[in-house]
Amino acid sequence: MESIAVTDGNLDSFYTNVTNGSESQGMVEQGPESWIIPVIFTVIFCVGVFGNALVIVVLLRTGRELENTTNIFILNLSIADLLFIVFCVPFQATVFSLPEWVFGLFMCKFVHFFQCATMLASAFNLMAMSMDRYMAIVHPVDSIDYRKPQMAWAVELAIWVLAMGTSTPYLVYFNIHQDVVSGIPVDFCVEHWDDLESQRPAYFAGLFVLGYVLPLVIIAACYYLVVRELNSMPKKSQANRSKKRVTKILMVVVIVFGICWLPHHVVNMWVTFGEFPYNMATYVVKLLSMCMAYVNSCVNPIIYAFLSSEFRQGVGELACRT
């Protein structure tokens, strides 16, 4: 996943480039986004933290739910979404409300690293869930030995190691850059690839393929085969209805993921490989694409609440206990 922030991880410099002609005599004036975006981010943060934490608590409340491989993947998807919100939204909101990066070098590196790692972990978990559904429905007998909790946790270990390993360049190439604006030194959190700048496009292209294109292709293939198999089963079967219900929920989650992240990836590929115009219109487009990507991390619990009776029942039992 490319950096959420605009132009090499720095919304401040993007906005400065856009407005430099009219604001060259003083500090760049902050527009309405300086309060609109933080308000939107606050809503996303509150809904996302509460919703994903609720999913995690519901799945962990007895431990029996984690005997199901699908629930293990849903649990880790919720953990990835929760961590994404916690380590992304608050820090990114300050880019709009503060004139510079105030959190130091460590957080500059760590925040962007974790944003990338949790994004990749989400994509990989969705891919794992689709493959799990495929094996459970198309090859129910042959997959018994593979669809066990121990195997699911081993897959999760591989997912998180791969996600974090792929994101390590963020720990290396994000640094604090000090610039002077109207005679005042300000710090920005930006990428510095130095002599390896020529390799940067290849890295981001690889992230785009690994974290978006490849997962969606595999997911689409798996669910195509799953739906074809389900349509060939007896429609009145209780087991078949249950399988269809679970598959429907997971397909909605995947579709929402694809839609929410598509604008972000399109803009980032445009910035990396095309002639991206730095103007107010593209600034607004980038903000909208960023907000859509962030919204994705808080909508899954809402999907579960509307489509999963088991989740609603679990929430009800949890409420009764408290």
PDB file of C-alpha atoms in Angstrom:
ATOM      1  CA  MET A   1       0.000   0.000   0.000  1.00  0.00           C
ATOM      2  CA  GLU A   2       1.257   3.427  -0.854  1.00  0.00           C
ATOM      3  CA  SER A   3       1.362   6.082   1.805  1.00  0.00           C
ATOM      4  CA  ILE A   4      -2.037   7.461   2.713  1.00  0.00           C
ATOM      5  CA  ALA A   5      -0.696  10.988   2.648  1.00  0.00           C
ATOM      6  CA  VAL A   6      -0.414  12.873  -0.601  1.00  0.00           C
ATOM      7  CA  THR A   7       2.762  13.154  -2.641  1.00  0.00           C
ATOM      8  CA  ASP A   8       5.360  11.006  -0.952  1.00  0.00           C
ATOM      9  CA  GLY A   9       3.566  10.977   2.367  1.00  0.00           C
ATOM     10  CA  ASN A  10       3.253  14.737   2.863  1.00  0.00           C
ATOM     11  CA  LEU A  11      -0.084  16.498   2.650  1.00  0.00           C
ATOM     12  CA  ASP A  12       1.496  19.697   3.934  1.00  0.00           C
ATOM     13  CA  SER A  13       3.855  20.001   0.992  1.00  0.00           C
ATOM     14  CA  PHE A  14       1.048  19.064  -1.423  1.00  0.00           C
ATOM     15  CA  TYR A  15      -1.100  21.882  -0.122  1.00  0.00           C
ATOM     16  CA  THR A  16       1.868  24.243  -0.181  1.00  0.00           C
ATOM     17  CA  ASN A  17       2.515  23.365  -3.835  1.00  0.00           C
ATOM     18  CA  VAL A  18      -1.130  23.995  -4.673  1.00  0.00           C
ATOM     19  CA  THR A  19      -1.371  27.359  -2.958  1.00  0.00           C
ATOM     20  CA  ASN A  20       2.200  28.613  -3.198  1.00  0.00           C
ATOM     21  CA  GLY A  21       1.424  31.170  -5.894  1.00  0.00           C
ATOM     22  CA  SER A  22      -1.152  33.054  -3.859  1.00  0.00           C
ATOM     23  CA  GLU A  23       0.338  32.524  -0.409  1.00  0.00           C
ATOM     24  CA  SER A  24       4.020  33.145  -1.051  1.00  0.00           C
ATOM     25  CA  GLN A  25       4.118  36.144   1.251  1.00  0.00           C
ATOM     26  CA  GLY A  26       3.256  34.234   4.410  1.00  0.00           C
ATOM     27  CA  MET A  27       2.411  30.902   5.958  1.00  0.00           C
ATOM     28  CA  VAL A  28      -0.046  28.890   3.884  1.00  0.00           C
ATOM     29  CA  GLU A  29      -3.560  29.631   5.013  1.00  0.00           C
ATOM     30  CA  GLN A  30      -5.535  26.610   6.077  1.00  0.00           C
ATOM     31  CA  GLY A  31      -8.796  26.166   4.228  1.00  0.00           C
ATOM     32  CA  PRO A  32     -12.047  24.585   5.383  1.00  0.00           C
ATOM     33  CA  GLU A  33     -10.419  21.142   5.274  1.00  0.00           C
ATOM     34  CA  SER A  34      -8.474  22.147   8.396  1.00  0.00           C
ATOM     35  CA  TRP A  35     -11.649  21.516  10.388  1.00  0.00           C
ATOM     36  CA  ILE A  36     -13.841  19.450   8.031  1.00  0.00           C
ATOM     37  CA  ILE A  37     -11.337  16.608   7.679  1.00  0.00           C
ATOM     38  CA  PRO A  38     -10.570  16.379  11.439  1.00  0.00           C
ATOM     39  CA  VAL A  39     -14.322  16.237  12.113  1.00  0.00           C
ATOM     40  CA  ILE A  40     -14.742  13.422   9.565  1.00  0.00           C
ATOM     41  CA  PHE A  41     -11.718  11.636  10.998  1.00  0.00           C
ATOM     42  CA  THR A  42     -13.122  11.956  14.513  1.00  0.00           C
ATOM     43  CA  VAL A  43     -16.333  10.232  13.419  1.00  0.00           C
ATOM     44  CA  ILE A  44     -14.360   7.512  11.611  1.00  0.00           C
ATOM     45  CA  PHE A  45     -12.135   7.041  14.656  1.00  0.00           C
ATOM     46  CA  CYS A  46     -15.018   6.722  17.140  1.00  0.00           C
ATOM     47  CA  VAL A  47     -17.129   4.430  14.957  1.00  0.00           C
ATOM     48  CA  GLY A  48     -14.139   2.344  13.881  1.00  0.00           C
ATOM     49  CA  VAL A  49     -12.652   1.856  17.333  1.00  0.00           C
ATOM     50  CA  PHE A  50     -16.004   1.007  18.917  1.00  0.00           C
ATOM     51  CA  GLY A  51     -17.173  -1.248  16.071  1.00  0.00           C
ATOM     52  CA  ASN A  52     -13.981  -3.230  15.594  1.00  0.00           C
ATOM     53  CA  ALA A  53     -13.409  -3.537  19.338  1.00  0.00           C
ATOM     54  CA  LEU A  54     -16.964  -4.876  19.639  1.00  0.00           C
ATOM     55  CA  VAL A  55     -16.317  -7.485  16.942  1.00  0.00           C
ATOM     56  CA  ILE A  56     -13.125  -8.567  18.707  1.00  0.00           C
ATOM     57  CA  VAL A  57     -14.847  -8.841  22.101  1.00  0.00           C
ATOM     58  CA  VAL A  58     -17.786 -10.784  20.638  1.00  0.00           C
ATOM     59  CA  LEU A  59     -15.430 -13.277  18.992  1.00  0.00           C
ATOM     60  CA  LEU A  60     -13.300 -13.659  22.132  1.00  0.00           C
ATOM     61  CA  ARG A  61     -16.100 -13.731  24.716  1.00  0.00           C
ATOM     62  CA  THR A  62     -16.187 -17.534  25.056  1.00  0.00           C
ATOM     63  CA  GLY A  63     -13.343 -18.764  22.864  1.00  0.00           C
ATOM     64  CA  ARG A  64     -15.613 -21.230  21.102  1.00  0.00           C
ATOM     65  CA  GLU A  65     -16.042 -18.883  18.165  1.00  0.00           C
ATOM     66  CA  LEU A  66     -12.332 -19.219  17.389  1.00  0.00           C
ATOM     67  CA  GLU A  67     -12.756 -22.913  16.704  1.00  0.00           C
ATOM     68  CA  ASN A  68     -14.114 -21.707  13.354  1.00  0.00           C
ATOM     69  CA  THR A  69     -11.453 -20.767  10.801  1.00  0.00           C
ATOM     70  CA  THR A  70     -13.638 -18.071   9.228  1.00  0.00           C
ATOM     71  CA  ASN A  71     -13.971 -16.343  12.601  1.00  0.00           C
ATOM     72  CA  ILE A  72     -10.193 -16.406  13.060  1.00  0.00           C
ATOM     73  CA  PHE A  73      -9.780 -14.508   9.797  1.00  0.00           C
ATOM     74  CA  ILE A  74     -12.580 -12.085  10.739  1.00  0.00           C
ATOM     75  CA  LEU A  75     -10.905 -11.507  14.112  1.00  0.00           C
ATOM     76  CA  ASN A  76      -7.588 -10.632  12.498  1.00  0.00           C
ATOM     77  CA  LEU A  77      -9.314  -8.441   9.912  1.00  0.00           C
ATOM     78  CA  SER A  78     -10.913  -6.497  12.769  1.00  0.00           C
ATOM     79  CA  ILE A  79      -7.555  -6.244  14.561  1.00  0.00           C
ATOM     80  CA  ALA A  80      -5.939  -4.906  11.378  1.00  0.00           C
ATOM     81  CA  ASP A  81      -8.746  -2.370  10.896  1.00  0.00           C
ATOM     82  CA  LEU A  82      -8.538  -1.295  14.535  1.00  0.00           C
ATOM     83  CA  LEU A  83      -4.769  -0.828  14.403  1.00  0.00           C
ATOM     84  CA  PHE A  84      -5.071   1.023  11.111  1.00  0.00           C
ATOM     85  CA  ILE A  85      -7.507   3.495  12.663  1.00  0.00           C
ATOM     86  CA  VAL A  86      -5.499   3.939  15.862  1.00  0.00           C
ATOM     87  CA  PHE A  87      -2.153   4.474  14.113  1.00  0.00           C
ATOM     88  CA  CYS A  88      -3.460   6.388  11.115  1.00  0.00           C
ATOM     89  CA  VAL A  89      -6.466   8.616  11.716  1.00  0.00           C
ATOM     90  CA  PRO A  90      -5.306  10.690  14.728  1.00  0.00           C
ATOM     91  CA  PHE A  91      -1.877  11.418  13.271  1.00  0.00           C
ATOM     92  CA  GLN A  92      -3.146  12.163   9.786  1.00  0.00           C
ATOM     93  CA  ALA A  93      -5.788  14.524  11.180  1.00  0.00           C
ATOM     94  CA  THR A  94      -3.034  16.708  12.628  1.00  0.00           C
ATOM     95  CA  VAL A  95      -1.649  17.293   9.128  1.00  0.00           C
ATOM     96  CA  PHE A  96      -4.711  19.455   8.474  1.00  0.00           C
ATOM     97  CA  SER A  97      -4.899  21.197  11.834  1.00  0.00           C
ATOM     98  CA  LEU A  98      -1.184  21.784  12.534  1.00  0.00           C
ATOM     99  CA  PRO A  99       1.365  23.596  10.320  1.00  0.00           C
ATOM    100  CA  GLU A 100       4.019  20.880  10.671  1.00  0.00           C
ATOM    101  CA  TRP A 101       4.790  17.329  11.838  1.00  0.00           C
ATOM    102  CA  VAL A 102       5.203  17.485  15.621  1.00  0.00           C
ATOM    103  CA  PHE A 103       5.606  13.824  16.578  1.00  0.00           C
ATOM    104  CA  GLY A 104       9.289  13.323  15.844  1.00  0.00           C
ATOM    105  CA  LEU A 105      11.309  10.933  13.708  1.00  0.00           C
ATOM    106  CA  PHE A 106      10.255   7.665  15.371  1.00  0.00           C
ATOM    107  CA  MET A 107       6.532   8.279  14.919  1.00  0.00           C
ATOM    108  CA  CYS A 108       7.131   9.561  11.380  1.00  0.00           C
ATOM    109  CA  LYS A 109       8.569   6.175  10.476  1.00  0.00           C
ATOM    110  CA  PHE A 110       6.348   4.007  12.683  1.00  0.00           C
ATOM    111  CA  VAL A 111       3.014   5.568  11.708  1.00  0.00           C
ATOM    112  CA  HIS A 112       3.575   5.161   7.974  1.00  0.00           C
ATOM    113  CA  PHE A 113       5.020   1.685   8.438  1.00  0.00           C
ATOM    114  CA  PHE A 114       1.972   0.561  10.415  1.00  0.00           C
ATOM    115  CA  GLN A 115      -0.453   2.151   7.971  1.00  0.00           C
ATOM    116  CA  CYS A 116       1.068   0.108   5.161  1.00  0.00           C
ATOM    117  CA  ALA A 117       1.354  -3.105   7.194  1.00  0.00           C
ATOM    118  CA  THR A 118      -2.265  -3.050   8.421  1.00  0.00           C
ATOM    119  CA  MET A 119      -3.569  -2.246   4.950  1.00  0.00           C
ATOM    120  CA  LEU A 120      -1.718  -5.242   3.525  1.00  0.00           C
ATOM    121  CA  ALA A 121      -2.866  -7.432   6.431  1.00  0.00           C
ATOM    122  CA  SER A 122      -6.490  -6.485   5.688  1.00  0.00           C
ATOM    123  CA  ALA A 123      -6.128  -7.386   2.010  1.00  0.00           C
ATOM    124  CA  PHE A 124      -4.389 -10.669   2.820  1.00  0.00           C
ATOM    125  CA  ASN A 125      -7.059 -11.607   5.380  1.00  0.00           C
ATOM    126  CA  LEU A 126      -9.820 -10.999   2.865  1.00  0.00           C
ATOM    127  CA  MET A 127      -7.948 -13.222   0.421  1.00  0.00           C
ATOM    128  CA  ALA A 128      -7.521 -15.909   3.091  1.00  0.00           C
ATOM    129  CA  MET A 129     -11.233 -15.782   3.916  1.00  0.00           C
ATOM    130  CA  SER A 130     -12.197 -16.227   0.275  1.00  0.00           C
ATOM    131  CA  MET A 131      -9.872 -19.215  -0.086  1.00  0.00           C
ATOM    132  CA  ASP A 132     -11.262 -20.650   3.151  1.00  0.00           C
ATOM    133  CA  ARG A 133     -14.822 -20.307   1.792  1.00  0.00           C
ATOM    134  CA  TYR A 134     -13.750 -21.944  -1.461  1.00  0.00           C
ATOM    135  CA  MET A 135     -12.289 -24.968   0.317  1.00  0.00           C
ATOM    136  CA  ALA A 136     -15.235 -25.269   2.717  1.00  0.00           C
ATOM    137  CA  ILE A 137     -17.885 -25.237  -0.006  1.00  0.00           C
ATOM    138  CA  VAL A 138     -16.244 -26.618  -3.147  1.00  0.00           C
ATOM    139  CA  HIS A 139     -13.990 -29.182  -1.417  1.00  0.00           C
ATOM    140  CA  PRO A 140     -15.670 -29.781   1.972  1.00  0.00           C
ATOM    141  CA  VAL A 141     -14.263 -33.293   2.506  1.00  0.00           C
ATOM    142  CA  ASP A 142     -10.773 -32.869   1.110  1.00  0.00           C
ATOM    143  CA  SER A 143     -10.225 -29.644   3.079  1.00  0.00           C
ATOM    144  CA  ILE A 144     -11.105 -31.020   6.530  1.00  0.00           C
ATOM    145  CA  ASP A 145      -7.472 -31.547   7.462  1.00  0.00           C
ATOM    146  CA  TYR A 146      -6.553 -28.025   6.342  1.00  0.00           C
ATOM    147  CA  ARG A 147      -9.458 -26.025   7.759  1.00  0.00           C
ATOM    148  CA  LYS A 148      -8.406 -26.306  11.385  1.00  0.00           C
ATOM    149  CA  PRO A 149      -7.732 -23.476  13.875  1.00  0.00           C
ATOM    150  CA  GLN A 150      -4.046 -24.366  14.094  1.00  0.00           C
ATOM    151  CA  MET A 151      -3.674 -24.030  10.326  1.00  0.00           C
ATOM    152  CA  ALA A 152      -5.607 -20.747  10.312  1.00  0.00           C
ATOM    153  CA  TRP A 153      -3.312 -19.282  12.976  1.00  0.00           C
ATOM    154  CA  ALA A 154      -0.277 -20.421  10.976  1.00  0.00           C
ATOM    155  CA  VAL A 155      -1.713 -18.594   7.957  1.00  0.00           C
ATOM    156  CA  GLU A 156      -2.245 -15.514  10.123  1.00  0.00           C
ATOM    157  CA  LEU A 157       1.367 -15.607  11.256  1.00  0.00           C
ATOM    158  CA  ALA A 158       2.471 -15.718   7.623  1.00  0.00           C
ATOM    159  CA  ILE A 159       0.088 -12.869   6.755  1.00  0.00           C
ATOM    160  CA  TRP A 160       1.415 -10.530   9.443  1.00  0.00           C
ATOM    161  CA  VAL A 161       5.066 -11.396   8.762  1.00  0.00           C
ATOM    162  CA  LEU A 162       4.600 -10.781   5.030  1.00  0.00           C
ATOM    163  CA  ALA A 163       2.676  -7.538   5.621  1.00  0.00           C
ATOM    164  CA  MET A 164       5.277  -6.139   8.007  1.00  0.00           C
ATOM    165  CA  GLY A 165       8.226  -7.352   5.956  1.00  0.00           C
ATOM    166  CA  THR A 166       6.857  -5.740   2.806  1.00  0.00           C
ATOM    167  CA  SER A 167       6.342  -2.460   4.698  1.00  0.00           C
ATOM    168  CA  THR A 168       9.893  -2.164   6.073  1.00  0.00           C
ATOM    169  CA  PRO A 169      11.021   0.402   3.441  1.00  0.00           C
ATOM    170  CA  TYR A 170       8.771   2.870   5.260  1.00  0.00           C
ATOM    171  CA  LEU A 171      11.016   2.519   8.298  1.00  0.00           C
ATOM    172  CA  VAL A 172      14.032   3.372   6.160  1.00  0.00           C
ATOM    173  CA  TYR A 173      12.894   6.037   3.741  1.00  0.00           C
ATOM    174  CA  PHE A 174      10.537   8.171   5.835  1.00  0.00           C
ATOM    175  CA  ASN A 175      12.416  10.968   7.571  1.00  0.00           C
ATOM    176  CA  ILE A 176      11.953  14.432   8.990  1.00  0.00           C
ATOM    177  CA  HIS A 177      12.671  17.169   6.451  1.00  0.00           C
ATOM    178  CA  GLN A 178      13.000  20.720   7.714  1.00  0.00           C
ATOM    179  CA  ASP A 179      11.949  23.538   5.432  1.00  0.00           C
ATOM    180  CA  VAL A 180      11.693  27.281   5.896  1.00  0.00           C
ATOM    181  CA  VAL A 181       8.301  28.869   5.271  1.00  0.00           C
ATOM    182  CA  SER A 182       8.194  32.656   5.549  1.00  0.00           C
ATOM    183  CA  GLY A 183      11.392  32.580   7.586  1.00  0.00           C
ATOM    184  CA  ILE A 184      10.054  29.994  10.033  1.00  0.00           C
ATOM    185  CA  PRO A 185      11.641  26.499  10.141  1.00  0.00           C
ATOM    186  CA  VAL A 186       8.996  23.756   9.962  1.00  0.00           C
ATOM    187  CA  ASP A 187       9.307  19.957  10.036  1.00  0.00           C
ATOM    188  CA  PHE A 188       7.646  17.673   7.505  1.00  0.00           C
ATOM    189  CA  CYS A 189       7.421  13.882   7.511  1.00  0.00           C
ATOM    190  CA  VAL A 190       8.397  12.881   3.975  1.00  0.00           C
ATOM    191  CA  GLU A 191      10.060  10.129   1.958  1.00  0.00           C
ATOM    192  CA  HIS A 192      13.735  10.365   1.041  1.00  0.00           C
ATOM    193  CA  TRP A 193      14.876   7.573  -1.276  1.00  0.00           C
ATOM    194  CA  ASP A 194      18.114   9.372  -2.164  1.00  0.00           C
ATOM    195  CA  ASP A 195      20.171   7.266  -4.587  1.00  0.00           C
ATOM    196  CA  LEU A 196      17.406   4.646  -4.802  1.00  0.00           C
ATOM    197  CA  GLU A 197      14.773   7.069  -6.112  1.00  0.00           C
ATOM    198  CA  SER A 198      14.661   5.168  -9.405  1.00  0.00           C
ATOM    199  CA  GLN A 199      13.480   2.062  -7.515  1.00  0.00           C
ATOM    200  CA  ARG A 200      10.603   3.836  -5.794  1.00  0.00           C
ATOM    201  CA  PRO A 201       8.056   3.444  -8.671  1.00  0.00           C
ATOM    202  CA  ALA A 202       8.775  -0.291  -8.861  1.00  0.00           C
ATOM    203  CA  TYR A 203       8.242  -0.656  -5.118  1.00  0.00           C
ATOM    204  CA  PHE A 204       4.896   1.150  -5.151  1.00  0.00           C
ATOM    205  CA  ALA A 205       3.774  -0.725  -8.246  1.00  0.00           C
ATOM    206  CA  GLY A 206       4.596  -3.943  -6.419  1.00  0.00           C
ATOM    207  CA  LEU A 207       2.588  -2.816  -3.389  1.00  0.00           C
ATOM    208  CA  PHE A 208      -0.363  -1.973  -5.632  1.00  0.00           C
ATOM    209  CA  VAL A 209      -0.311  -5.431  -7.190  1.00  0.00           C
ATOM    210  CA  LEU A 210       0.392  -7.305  -3.955  1.00  0.00           C
ATOM    211  CA  GLY A 211      -2.003  -5.343  -1.755  1.00  0.00           C
ATOM    212  CA  TYR A 212      -4.893  -4.728  -4.130  1.00  0.00           C
ATOM    213  CA  VAL A 213      -4.876  -6.267  -7.614  1.00  0.00           C
ATOM    214  CA  LEU A 214      -3.707  -9.792  -6.769  1.00  0.00           C
ATOM    215  CA  PRO A 215      -5.986 -10.215  -3.692  1.00  0.00           C
ATOM    216  CA  LEU A 216      -9.042  -9.020  -5.636  1.00  0.00           C
ATOM    217  CA  VAL A 217      -8.284 -11.330  -8.568  1.00  0.00           C
ATOM    218  CA  ILE A 218      -7.918 -14.353  -6.274  1.00  0.00           C
ATOM    219  CA  ILE A 219     -10.979 -13.341  -4.264  1.00  0.00           C
ATOM    220  CA  ALA A 220     -13.085 -12.918  -7.415  1.00  0.00           C
ATOM    221  CA  ALA A 221     -12.012 -16.338  -8.708  1.00  0.00           C
ATOM    222  CA  CYS A 222     -12.752 -18.033  -5.380  1.00  0.00           C
ATOM    223  CA  TYR A 223     -16.189 -16.495  -4.960  1.00  0.00           C
ATOM    224  CA  TYR A 224     -17.107 -17.225  -8.568  1.00  0.00           C
ATOM    225  CA  LEU A 225     -16.437 -20.913  -7.935  1.00  0.00           C
ATOM    226  CA  VAL A 226     -18.192 -20.742  -4.555  1.00  0.00           C
ATOM    227  CA  VAL A 227     -21.351 -19.163  -5.995  1.00  0.00           C
ATOM    228  CA  ARG A 228     -21.402 -21.665  -8.845  1.00  0.00           C
ATOM    229  CA  GLU A 229     -21.162 -24.521  -6.351  1.00  0.00           C
ATOM    230  CA  LEU A 230     -23.842 -23.065  -4.075  1.00  0.00           C
ATOM    231  CA  ASN A 231     -26.255 -22.654  -6.984  1.00  0.00           C
ATOM    232  CA  SER A 232     -25.897 -26.350  -7.768  1.00  0.00           C
ATOM    233  CA  MET A 233     -26.853 -27.382  -4.211  1.00  0.00           C
ATOM    234  CA  PRO A 234     -30.412 -28.068  -2.995  1.00  0.00           C
ATOM    235  CA  LYS A 235     -31.921 -24.654  -2.255  1.00  0.00           C
ATOM    236  CA  LYS A 236     -33.983 -25.840   0.724  1.00  0.00           C
ATOM    237  CA  SER A 237     -31.033 -27.314   2.582  1.00  0.00           C
ATOM    238  CA  GLN A 238     -30.436 -25.617   5.949  1.00  0.00           C
ATOM    239  CA  ALA A 239     -26.689 -26.119   5.607  1.00  0.00           C
ATOM    240  CA  ASN A 240     -26.797 -24.594   2.147  1.00  0.00           C
ATOM    241  CA  ARG A 241     -28.715 -21.544   3.388  1.00  0.00           C
ATOM    242  CA  SER A 242     -26.158 -21.062   6.165  1.00  0.00           C
ATOM    243  CA  LYS A 243     -23.259 -21.300   3.713  1.00  0.00           C
ATOM    244  CA  LYS A 244     -24.935 -18.805   1.396  1.00  0.00           C
ATOM    245  CA  ARG A 245     -25.511 -16.370   4.256  1.00  0.00           C
ATOM    246  CA  VAL A 246     -21.867 -16.444   5.383  1.00  0.00           C
ATOM    247  CA  THR A 247     -20.622 -16.177   1.798  1.00  0.00           C
ATOM    248  CA  LYS A 248     -22.919 -13.201   1.151  1.00  0.00           C
ATOM    249  CA  ILE A 249     -21.544 -11.333   4.177  1.00  0.00           C
ATOM    250  CA  LEU A 250     -17.931 -11.931   3.191  1.00  0.00           C
ATOM    251  CA  MET A 251     -18.589 -10.947  -0.412  1.00  0.00           C
ATOM    252  CA  VAL A 252     -20.116  -7.647   0.717  1.00  0.00           C
ATOM    253  CA  VAL A 253     -17.048  -6.990   2.894  1.00  0.00           C
ATOM    254  CA  VAL A 254     -14.746  -7.630  -0.077  1.00  0.00           C
ATOM    255  CA  ILE A 255     -16.787  -5.469  -2.464  1.00  0.00           C
ATOM    256  CA  VAL A 256     -16.769  -2.574   0.004  1.00  0.00           C
ATOM    257  CA  PHE A 257     -13.005  -2.981   0.423  1.00  0.00           C
ATOM    258  CA  GLY A 258     -12.456  -2.864  -3.342  1.00  0.00           C
ATOM    259  CA  ILE A 259     -14.644   0.212  -3.816  1.00  0.00           C
ATOM    260  CA  CYS A 260     -13.243   2.161  -0.863  1.00  0.00           C
ATOM    261  CA  TRP A 261      -9.587   1.622  -1.755  1.00  0.00           C
ATOM    262  CA  LEU A 262      -9.850   1.964  -5.546  1.00  0.00           C
ATOM    263  CA  PRO A 263      -9.751   5.822  -5.693  1.00  0.00           C
ATOM    264  CA  HIS A 264      -6.743   5.897  -3.363  1.00  0.00           C
ATOM    265  CA  HIS A 265      -4.783   3.444  -5.496  1.00  0.00           C
ATOM    266  CA  VAL A 266      -5.748   5.177  -8.744  1.00  0.00           C
ATOM    267  CA  VAL A 267      -4.539   8.543  -7.446  1.00  0.00           C
ATOM    268  CA  ASN A 268      -1.301   7.085  -6.083  1.00  0.00           C
ATOM    269  CA  MET A 269      -0.533   5.310  -9.356  1.00  0.00           C
ATOM    270  CA  TRP A 270      -1.295   8.566 -11.161  1.00  0.00           C
ATOM    271  CA  VAL A 271       1.119  10.444  -8.902  1.00  0.00           C
ATOM    272  CA  THR A 272       3.817   7.780  -9.315  1.00  0.00           C
ATOM    273  CA  PHE A 273       3.622   7.107 -13.051  1.00  0.00           C
ATOM    274  CA  GLY A 274       1.640   9.943 -14.628  1.00  0.00           C
ATOM    275  CA  GLU A 275       1.647  13.714 -14.943  1.00  0.00           C
ATOM    276  CA  PHE A 276      -0.299  14.532 -11.806  1.00  0.00           C
ATOM    277  CA  PRO A 277      -1.505  18.167 -11.773  1.00  0.00           C
ATOM    278  CA  TYR A 278      -1.004  19.840  -8.410  1.00  0.00           C
ATOM    279  CA  ASN A 279      -4.057  22.060  -8.143  1.00  0.00           C
ATOM    280  CA  MET A 280      -7.007  22.569  -5.850  1.00  0.00           C
ATOM    281  CA  ALA A 281      -9.211  20.138  -7.792  1.00  0.00           C
ATOM    282  CA  THR A 282      -6.764  17.247  -7.450  1.00  0.00           C
ATOM    283  CA  TYR A 283      -6.219  18.205  -3.809  1.00  0.00           C
ATOM    284  CA  VAL A 284      -9.949  17.730  -3.193  1.00  0.00           C
ATOM    285  CA  VAL A 285      -9.939  14.445  -5.125  1.00  0.00           C
ATOM    286  CA  LYS A 286      -7.046  13.205  -3.001  1.00  0.00           C
ATOM    287  CA  LEU A 287      -8.831  14.146   0.216  1.00  0.00           C
ATOM    288  CA  LEU A 288     -11.967  12.313  -0.882  1.00  0.00           C
ATOM    289  CA  SER A 289     -10.004   9.210  -1.877  1.00  0.00           C
ATOM    290  CA  MET A 290      -8.226   9.266   1.481  1.00  0.00           C
ATOM    291  CA  CYS A 291     -11.509   9.586   3.400  1.00  0.00           C
ATOM    292  CA  MET A 292     -12.985   6.648   1.457  1.00  0.00           C
ATOM    293  CA  ALA A 293      -9.969   4.499   2.327  1.00  0.00           C
ATOM    294  CA  TYR A 294     -10.307   5.386   6.004  1.00  0.00           C
ATOM    295  CA  VAL A 295     -14.054   4.725   6.025  1.00  0.00           C
ATOM    296  CA  ASN A 296     -13.404   1.143   4.949  1.00  0.00           C
ATOM    297  CA  SER A 297     -11.823   0.405   8.328  1.00  0.00           C
ATOM    298  CA  CYS A 298     -15.017   1.232  10.204  1.00  0.00           C
ATOM    299  CA  VAL A 299     -17.757  -0.206   7.964  1.00  0.00           C
ATOM    300  CA  ASN A 300     -17.191  -3.950   8.443  1.00  0.00           C
ATOM    301  CA  PRO A 301     -18.826  -4.044  11.911  1.00  0.00           C
ATOM    302  CA  ILE A 302     -21.809  -2.217  10.406  1.00  0.00           C
ATOM    303  CA  ILE A 303     -22.027  -4.861   7.676  1.00  0.00           C
ATOM    304  CA  TYR A 304     -21.936  -7.629  10.291  1.00  0.00           C
ATOM    305  CA  ALA A 305     -24.652  -5.867  12.312  1.00  0.00           C
ATOM    306  CA  PHE A 306     -26.993  -5.701   9.324  1.00  0.00           C
ATOM    307  CA  LEU A 307     -26.289  -9.083   7.725  1.00  0.00           C
ATOM    308  CA  SER A 308     -25.198 -11.438  10.520  1.00  0.00           C
ATOM    309  CA  SER A 309     -27.793 -12.651  12.994  1.00  0.00           C
ATOM    310  CA  GLU A 310     -25.025 -14.479  14.878  1.00  0.00           C
ATOM    311  CA  PHE A 311     -23.160 -11.211  15.403  1.00  0.00           C
ATOM    312  CA  ARG A 312     -26.311  -9.444  16.599  1.00  0.00           C
ATOM    313  CA  GLN A 313     -26.980 -12.340  18.960  1.00  0.00           C
ATOM    314  CA  GLY A 314     -23.428 -12.152  20.289  1.00  0.00           C
ATOM    315  CA  VAL A 315     -23.782  -8.412  20.895  1.00  0.00           C
ATOM    316  CA  GLY A 316     -27.060  -9.034  22.687  1.00  0.00           C
ATOM    317  CA  GLU A 317     -25.511 -11.674  24.942  1.00  0.00           C
ATOM    318  CA  LEU A 318     -22.614  -9.345  25.679  1.00  0.00           C
ATOM    319  CA  ALA A 319     -25.002  -6.529  26.566  1.00  0.00           C
ATOM    320  CA  CYS A 320     -26.952  -8.817  28.926  1.00  0.00           C
ATOM    321  CA  ARG A 321     -23.751  -9.802  30.744  1.00  0.00           C
ATOM    322  CA  THR A 322     -22.765  -6.196  31.294  1.00  0.00           C
TER     323      THR A 322
END
